[in-house]
DNA sequence: CAGTGGTCTAGACCACACT
DNA sequence: GTGTGGTCTAGACCACTGC
């Protein structure tokens, strides 16, 4: 049997020490923990890093380390296809709405555009509307979401701003009704872009969700990639 | 803007160097990479750790580091409630089948038992059948799964052995039909137990899935907690 | 400015696999 | 034994926050 590494012992001790702490409570500093547990700061950081990955604590550069907030649970209902939340509200901030041409041999993110074309089952050169949003709850950024809709949606930015929900906007302003959806869910790690957009550390676990929604006749109407904070979010699928 | 850390630059360089490598191909050793990129082994390890978390490479203690296999996608179909897989087969190894009493004030895992009682909507003291399995694909351990079924199932271990699928066994041998299910999905980190059971490193990201399945009348018939390897697995939910 | 977390170093020793 | 990855140290400096 492998012996337990030191950092893991420290992790459990730290976990026990915050068992009845409230979200937002400050933790001892890394140097303080290192001296208290008579170990190196490196080892303490390894223990703290796992607790950060598990969503138990959060680190704030220059300010300190704090006990984390409990996770938000995102309910994805089958019958209504609406998005809902237990307890809190999931809002969104639109970063950009623009038209692009998919599958084209343009510089840069051509792989991403080919993927969108495949997801929407479109030919190269088709026009697609791209909607980039940050999903928030209580003012805290939880996810970065890029949706792609086949064709053009004149005035979409304005309609979205006044309605909030993308699905409600599609239904009410454009008569587009989604009948089924498929979500592929995996894990990933925050890169520097995620870090900046979501205010989390690089390397933090993410929940990656790729959604393809279709009409009643099976025509793809939406292809969306979402990157949710793994420490603050859970996904609920009903079937 | 924050400057890019050195380990992140190395990560991208390493990623580029294995762009056209095949799964299973050996990587240079950590010490070799450190000397080649003129940096410390610590920094190289930080870069490699992220690639491990992302499922791009795997580390084997004492043997070396290798390019990882592509992930397996688990399809969770709504209509049949059956479990299926794209490409490969998802098998299972039964570790244990036994009866327990939930919610009881016993030593140790009383919190877990209370949780099971709540999930199955049972009173404290009820009898429950506990089925512990390891899910495998191509002989590789992908997940650890603990299912709880209300009541007793005489001969379940034997029936399971001859049929394989838990749902098929419940339906064919016990006339238990599941009509709906709810999956709560989040991320987690491998602890030493996960590490031993799944053959992965402590701290590796996991996909945590808690499933509650019910009869047509809404009575809970199954409460299962699964811990899937995040680097080798994706979950597909249809609705 | 002082204090926090973030990165990096050079080196040591341990645990494990293979020969 | 040799070589691999796994853990740990003591210290340095950087980047950010808030006084």
GROMACS .gro file of N, CA and C in nm, chain A residues 100-104 106-119 130 146 148 223 225:
model
   72
  100UNK      N    1  -2.098   3.540  -3.923
  100UNK     CA    2  -1.973   3.485  -3.973
  100UNK      C    3  -2.005   3.388  -4.087
  101UNK      N    4  -1.901   3.347  -4.155
  101UNK     CA    5  -1.915   3.246  -4.260
  101UNK      C    6  -1.840   3.123  -4.214
  102UNK      N    7  -1.908   3.011  -4.206
  102UNK     CA    8  -1.845   2.892  -4.150
  102UNK      C    9  -1.771   2.808  -4.254
  103UNK      N   10  -1.676   2.733  -4.205
  103UNK     CA   11  -1.603   2.638  -4.289
  103UNK      C   12  -1.506   2.701  -4.386
  104UNK      N   13  -1.507   2.834  -4.389
  104UNK     CA   14  -1.419   2.902  -4.484
  104UNK      C   15  -1.273   2.886  -4.444
  106UNK      N   16  -1.029   3.066  -4.367
  106UNK     CA   17  -0.974   3.192  -4.321
  106UNK      C   18  -0.864   3.165  -4.220
  107UNK      N   19  -0.793   3.268  -4.189
  107UNK     CA   20  -0.683   3.252  -4.096
  107UNK      C   21  -0.736   3.234  -3.953
  108UNK      N   22  -0.652   3.181  -3.867
  108UNK     CA   23  -0.685   3.173  -3.725
  108UNK      C   24  -0.771   3.055  -3.688
  109UNK      N   25  -0.897   3.081  -3.651
  109UNK     CA   26  -0.981   2.976  -3.594
  109UNK      C   27  -1.057   2.898  -3.700
  110UNK      N   28  -0.990   2.857  -3.804
  110UNK     CA   29  -1.060   2.784  -3.910
  110UNK      C   30  -1.108   2.648  -3.861
  111UNK      N   31  -1.033   2.587  -3.767
  111UNK     CA   32  -1.075   2.459  -3.711
  111UNK      C   33  -1.208   2.476  -3.639
  112UNK      N   34  -1.221   2.585  -3.562
  112UNK     CA   35  -1.343   2.611  -3.488
  112UNK      C   36  -1.460   2.631  -3.585
  113UNK      N   37  -1.435   2.700  -3.696
  113UNK     CA   38  -1.543   2.726  -3.791
  113UNK      C   39  -1.586   2.599  -3.863
  114UNK      N   40  -1.491   2.512  -3.889
  114UNK     CA   41  -1.526   2.385  -3.952
  114UNK      C   42  -1.612   2.302  -3.857
  115UNK      N   43  -1.581   2.310  -3.730
  115UNK     CA   44  -1.653   2.237  -3.628
  115UNK      C   45  -1.798   2.286  -3.619
  116UNK      N   46  -1.816   2.418  -3.627
  116UNK     CA   47  -1.949   2.476  -3.624
  116UNK      C   48  -2.028   2.431  -3.746
  117UNK      N   49  -1.964   2.432  -3.862
  117UNK     CA   50  -2.031   2.388  -3.984
  117UNK      C   51  -2.078   2.244  -3.970
  118UNK      N   52  -1.991   2.160  -3.914
  118UNK     CA   53  -2.027   2.020  -3.894
  118UNK      C   54  -2.142   2.007  -3.794
  119UNK      N   55  -2.134   2.083  -3.686
  119UNK     CA   56  -2.237   2.074  -3.582
  119UNK      C   57  -2.374   2.117  -3.632
  130UNK      N   58  -2.336   3.436  -3.474
  130UNK     CA   59  -2.257   3.394  -3.359
  130UNK      C   60  -2.289   3.484  -3.240
  146UNK      N   61  -2.063   3.035  -2.629
  146UNK     CA   62  -2.066   3.083  -2.767
  146UNK      C   63  -2.169   3.001  -2.843
  148UNK      N   64  -2.410   2.935  -3.188
  148UNK     CA   65  -2.414   2.957  -3.333
  148UNK      C   66  -2.552   2.919  -3.385
  223UNK      N   67  -2.599   2.553  -3.217
  223UNK     CA   68  -2.480   2.476  -3.180
  223UNK      C   69  -2.400   2.563  -3.084
  225UNK      N   70  -2.117   2.604  -2.756
  225UNK     CA   71  -2.012   2.553  -2.667
  225UNK      C   72  -2.009   2.638  -2.541
   0.00000   0.00000   0.00000
